[in-house]
GROMACS .gro file of C-alpha atoms in nm:
model
  231
    1MET     CA    1  -3.195   0.466   1.391
    2LYS     CA    2  -3.404   0.223   1.184
    3TRP     CA    3  -3.120   0.179   0.935
    4TYR     CA    4  -2.871   0.108   1.214
    5PHE     CA    5  -3.080  -0.190   1.325
    6LEU     CA    6  -3.140  -0.294   0.965
    7ASN     CA    7  -2.764  -0.307   0.920
    8ALA     CA    8  -2.733  -0.516   1.236
    9THR     CA    9  -2.999  -0.750   1.097
   10ARG     CA   10  -2.804  -0.794   0.774
   11ARG     CA   11  -2.489  -0.878   0.968
   12LEU     CA   12  -2.685  -1.119   1.187
   13ARG     CA   13  -2.824  -1.296   0.881
   14TYR     CA   14  -2.471  -1.341   0.744
   15ALA     CA   15  -2.352  -1.461   1.084
   16LEU     CA   16  -2.620  -1.728   1.100
   17GLN     CA   17  -2.493  -1.866   0.770
   18ASN     CA   18  -2.135  -1.873   0.904
   19PRO     CA   19  -2.137  -2.030   1.253
   20GLN     CA   20  -1.777  -1.955   1.358
   21TYR     CA   21  -1.812  -1.595   1.246
   22ALA     CA   22  -2.147  -1.587   1.426
   23LEU     CA   23  -1.992  -1.676   1.759
   24ARG     CA   24  -1.727  -1.405   1.730
   25VAL     CA   25  -1.983  -1.144   1.624
   26ALA     CA   26  -2.227  -1.238   1.898
   27PHE     CA   27  -1.956  -1.216   2.163
   28ARG     CA   28  -1.836  -0.875   2.043
   29GLU     CA   29  -2.189  -0.737   2.017
   30LEU     CA   30  -2.309  -0.866   2.353
   31THR     CA   31  -2.000  -0.750   2.540
   32LEU     CA   32  -1.966  -0.419   2.351
   33ALA     CA   33  -1.610  -0.528   2.276
   34ASP     CA   34  -1.556  -0.283   1.989
   35GLU     CA   35  -1.700   0.005   2.188
   36ARG     CA   36  -1.486  -0.072   2.491
   37PHE     CA   37  -1.173  -0.107   2.276
   38ILE     CA   38  -1.229   0.228   2.104
   39GLY     CA   39  -1.307   0.385   2.439
   40ALA     CA   40  -0.986   0.252   2.592
   41ALA     CA   41  -0.783   0.377   2.295
   42THR     CA   42  -0.938   0.725   2.287
   43GLY     CA   43  -1.056   0.795   2.640
   44ALA     CA   44  -1.422   0.807   2.536
   45ARG     CA   45  -1.692   0.638   2.742
   46THR     CA   46  -1.827   0.307   2.613
   47LEU     CA   47  -2.184   0.431   2.574
   48GLN     CA   48  -2.058   0.746   2.403
   49VAL     CA   49  -1.880   0.529   2.146
   50ARG     CA   50  -2.202   0.332   2.103
   51ARG     CA   51  -2.383   0.656   2.018
   52PHE     CA   52  -2.110   0.743   1.769
   53LEU     CA   53  -2.166   0.409   1.594
   54GLN     CA   54  -2.532   0.500   1.549
   55GLU     CA   55  -2.482   0.859   1.430
   56PRO     CA   56  -2.445   0.800   1.054
   57PHE     CA   57  -2.786   0.632   1.051
   58SER     CA   58  -2.948   0.934   1.213
   59THR     CA   59  -2.776   1.190   0.987
   60ASP     CA   60  -3.052   1.227   0.730
   61ARG     CA   61  -2.849   1.401   0.460
   62PHE     CA   62  -2.571   1.144   0.473
   63LEU     CA   63  -2.808   0.849   0.496
   64ALA     CA   64  -3.009   0.967   0.194
   65HIS     CA   65  -2.690   1.008  -0.010
   66MET     CA   66  -2.560   0.660   0.074
   67ARG     CA   67  -2.896   0.498   0.008
   68ALA     CA   68  -2.913   0.672  -0.330
   69SER     CA   69  -2.564   0.540  -0.411
   70GLU     CA   70  -2.652   0.176  -0.342
   71GLY     CA   71  -2.800   0.133  -0.686
   72VAL     CA   72  -2.467   0.210  -0.851
   73PHE     CA   73  -2.305  -0.090  -0.682
   74GLN     CA   74  -2.587  -0.312  -0.799
   75GLN     CA   75  -2.462  -0.259  -1.155
   76GLY     CA   76  -2.190  -0.520  -1.109
   77ILE     CA   77  -1.955  -0.389  -0.838
   78SER     CA   78  -2.039  -0.556  -0.509
   79SER     CA   79  -1.718  -0.518  -0.308
   80ALA     CA   80  -1.822  -0.208  -0.116
   81ASP     CA   81  -2.042  -0.251   0.190
   82LEU     CA   82  -2.195   0.087   0.265
   83TRP     CA   83  -2.303  -0.019   0.612
   84ALA     CA   84  -2.009  -0.236   0.724
   85LYS     CA   85  -1.911  -0.240   1.092
   86LYS     CA   86  -1.551  -0.161   0.994
   87VAL     CA   87  -1.644   0.180   0.849
   88LEU     CA   88  -1.858   0.252   1.152
   89ILE     CA   89  -1.564   0.170   1.379
   90GLN     CA   90  -1.343   0.410   1.184
   91TYR     CA   91  -1.616   0.672   1.213
   92ALA     CA   92  -1.647   0.623   1.589
   93ALA     CA   93  -1.269   0.634   1.636
   94VAL     CA   94  -1.247   0.966   1.452
   95ARG     CA   95  -1.540   1.110   1.648
   96ALA     CA   96  -1.384   1.002   1.977
   97GLN     CA   97  -1.026   1.102   1.896
   98ARG     CA   98  -1.118   1.442   1.742
   99PRO     CA   99  -0.807   1.446   1.519
  100GLU     CA  100  -0.659   1.739   1.332
  101LEU     CA  101  -0.490   1.522   1.066
  102VAL     CA  102  -0.595   1.182   0.934
  103VAL     CA  103  -0.411   0.992   0.659
  104GLU     CA  104  -0.561   0.690   0.485
  105THR     CA  105  -0.423   0.469   0.210
  106GLY     CA  106  -0.671   0.316  -0.030
  107VAL     CA  107  -0.989   0.488  -0.140
  108ALA     CA  108  -1.160   0.301  -0.427
  109SER     CA  109  -1.518   0.431  -0.432
  110GLY     CA  110  -1.460   0.626  -0.112
  111VAL     CA  111  -1.700   0.461   0.132
  112SER     CA  112  -1.457   0.475   0.426
  113SER     CA  113  -1.349   0.824   0.322
  114ALA     CA  114  -1.710   0.944   0.332
  115TYR     CA  115  -1.762   0.813   0.685
  116ILE     CA  116  -1.433   0.964   0.805
  117LEU     CA  117  -1.524   1.299   0.652
  118LEU     CA  118  -1.867   1.289   0.812
  119ALA     CA  119  -1.699   1.230   1.149
  120LEU     CA  120  -1.465   1.526   1.091
  121GLU     CA  121  -1.762   1.741   0.995
  122ARG     CA  122  -1.949   1.640   1.309
  123ASN     CA  123  -1.634   1.724   1.508
  124GLN     CA  124  -1.606   2.058   1.324
  125ARG     CA  125  -1.232   2.007   1.295
  126GLY     CA  126  -0.973   1.805   1.105
  127ILE     CA  127  -0.846   1.724   0.756
  128LEU     CA  128  -0.833   1.389   0.574
  129HIS     CA  129  -0.551   1.309   0.331
  130SER     CA  130  -0.628   1.003   0.118
  131VAL     CA  131  -0.379   0.825  -0.108
  132GLU     CA  132  -0.527   0.614  -0.388
  133ILE     CA  133  -0.352   0.440  -0.676
  134GLY     CA  134  -0.646   0.512  -0.905
  135ASP     CA  135  -0.718   0.163  -1.041
  136LYS     CA  136  -1.064   0.198  -1.195
  137SER     CA  137  -1.113  -0.177  -1.228
  138TYR     CA  138  -1.241  -0.168  -0.870
  139LEU     CA  139  -1.493   0.106  -0.947
  140PRO     CA  140  -1.837   0.112  -1.105
  141PRO     CA  141  -1.826   0.199  -1.478
  142GLY     CA  142  -1.763   0.567  -1.543
  143LYS     CA  143  -1.680   0.651  -1.182
  144ASP     CA  144  -1.362   0.809  -1.044
  145PRO     CA  145  -1.189   0.725  -0.715
  146GLY     CA  146  -1.386   0.863  -0.424
  147TRP     CA  147  -1.696   0.923  -0.630
  148ILE     CA  148  -1.927   0.835  -0.344
  149VAL     CA  149  -1.805   1.119  -0.118
  150PRO     CA  150  -2.075   1.388  -0.128
  151ASP     CA  151  -1.977   1.738  -0.235
  152TRP     CA  152  -2.077   1.887   0.099
  153LEU     CA  153  -1.809   1.681   0.277
  154ARG     CA  154  -1.519   1.748   0.038
  155ALA     CA  155  -1.392   2.074   0.191
  156ARG     CA  156  -1.193   1.876   0.449
  157TRP     CA  157  -1.057   1.628   0.193
  158HIS     CA  158  -0.728   1.611   0.002
  159LEU     CA  159  -0.717   1.321  -0.246
  160HIS     CA  160  -0.373   1.219  -0.376
  161ILE     CA  161  -0.368   0.989  -0.680
  162GLY     CA  162  -0.064   0.766  -0.718
  163ASP     CA  163   0.126   0.478  -0.566
  164VAL     CA  164   0.132   0.469  -0.186
  165ALA     CA  165   0.508   0.404  -0.176
  166ALA     CA  166   0.576   0.701  -0.402
  167ILE     CA  167   0.342   0.955  -0.243
  168THR     CA  168   0.291   0.876   0.124
  169PRO     CA  169   0.646   0.914   0.262
  170GLY     CA  170   0.671   1.269   0.128
  171LEU     CA  171   0.318   1.350   0.243
  172LEU     CA  172   0.395   1.237   0.596
  173ARG     CA  173   0.717   1.440   0.602
  174GLU     CA  174   0.521   1.744   0.488
  175LEU     CA  175   0.251   1.699   0.751
  176GLY     CA  176   0.502   1.626   1.026
  177ARG     CA  177   0.261   1.468   1.273
  178VAL     CA  178  -0.068   1.287   1.217
  179ASP     CA  179  -0.330   1.186   1.469
  180ILE     CA  180  -0.468   0.880   1.289
  181PHE     CA  181  -0.320   0.665   1.012
  182ILE     CA  182  -0.549   0.416   0.837
  183HIS     CA  183  -0.426   0.137   0.612
  184ASP     CA  184  -0.682   0.022   0.354
  185SER     CA  185  -0.475  -0.034   0.041
  186LEU     CA  186  -0.325  -0.363  -0.080
  187HIS     CA  187  -0.356  -0.618   0.202
  188THR     CA  188  -0.037  -0.815   0.142
  189TYR     CA  189   0.212  -0.883   0.419
  190ASP     CA  190   0.485  -0.671   0.255
  191GLN     CA  191   0.254  -0.376   0.181
  192MET     CA  192   0.105  -0.370   0.527
  193LYS     CA  193   0.441  -0.403   0.700
  194PHE     CA  194   0.580  -0.123   0.483
  195GLU     CA  195   0.292   0.112   0.563
  196PHE     CA  196   0.296   0.044   0.936
  197GLU     CA  197   0.670   0.104   0.965
  198MET     CA  198   0.650   0.410   0.741
  199ALA     CA  199   0.368   0.568   0.940
  200ARG     CA  200   0.485   0.493   1.292
  201PRO     CA  201   0.737   0.781   1.332
  202TYR     CA  202   0.473   1.033   1.227
  203ILE     CA  203   0.186   0.924   1.451
  204ARG     CA  204   0.170   1.153   1.751
  205PRO     CA  205   0.188   1.007   2.102
  206GLY     CA  206  -0.159   0.882   2.183
  207GLY     CA  207  -0.252   0.866   1.816
  208LEU     CA  208  -0.406   0.569   1.637
  209LEU     CA  209  -0.300   0.330   1.362
  210LEU     CA  210  -0.596   0.143   1.212
  211ALA     CA  211  -0.574  -0.139   0.959
  212ASP     CA  212  -0.851  -0.286   0.750
  213ASP     CA  213  -0.844  -0.667   0.720
  214ALA     CA  214  -0.562  -0.679   0.974
  215THR     CA  215  -0.601  -1.054   1.023
  216TRP     CA  216  -0.533  -1.142   0.659
  217ASN     CA  217  -0.167  -1.196   0.742
  218ALA     CA  218   0.077  -1.162   1.031
  219ALA     CA  219   0.199  -0.808   0.955
  220PHE     CA  220  -0.024  -0.625   1.205
  221ASN     CA  221   0.038  -0.861   1.495
  222GLU     CA  222   0.412  -0.857   1.432
  223PHE     CA  223   0.413  -0.478   1.417
  224ALA     CA  224   0.217  -0.454   1.743
  225GLU     CA  225   0.462  -0.690   1.913
  226THR     CA  226   0.756  -0.489   1.783
  227ILE     CA  227   0.631  -0.163   1.934
  228GLY     CA  228   0.504  -0.328   2.252
  229SER     CA  229   0.137  -0.264   2.188
  230LEU     CA  230  -0.169  -0.489   2.180
  231PRO     CA  231  -0.332  -0.546   1.837
   0.00000   0.00000   0.00000
């Protein structure tokens, strides 16, 4: 629990240095906006989602592994935030939805993958298929894609190395239906639009489509408007 509040303190410190961001964060935290949104999408209670957001920080084995991995990023790769709210939201969504099949695009070091796999392990059900192009320029020296995922969480994981456009359509056809699709690869308008439209026919009714950095361009909002859903 201590590390959950430490993470909140870090985000608060950043917010104080960025006033507009601070207002948005404060509003969402005070009103439990993220928790209520996940609850509405999954049928979980708001306070239950709040507990899900705290779980990784009270899972000693996982917490120790992530803390031990922090030093690797201090060697020059600083893009991965091991305690970011976005990975906690993905974790809570998976815990609440209890999916059988999750597909994500984009892995890099595997921070999001590790949280998703922890959620599946806590659920005691589900498989994660991750598609990663394998560009090591985004990784710490000597590390492979997904290196941060601990061995004890890998039994539920299938990592596919290659271009998303080449691999994912066939993977989705093979799986047939997925419960959650997560975009976290290249955040360009064309790439995001392609992935959303590709995934939509395979997401089961009541399933979820999540997108990292969805506000970077108009693709997510346009997609939501097209299918008559709220972003």
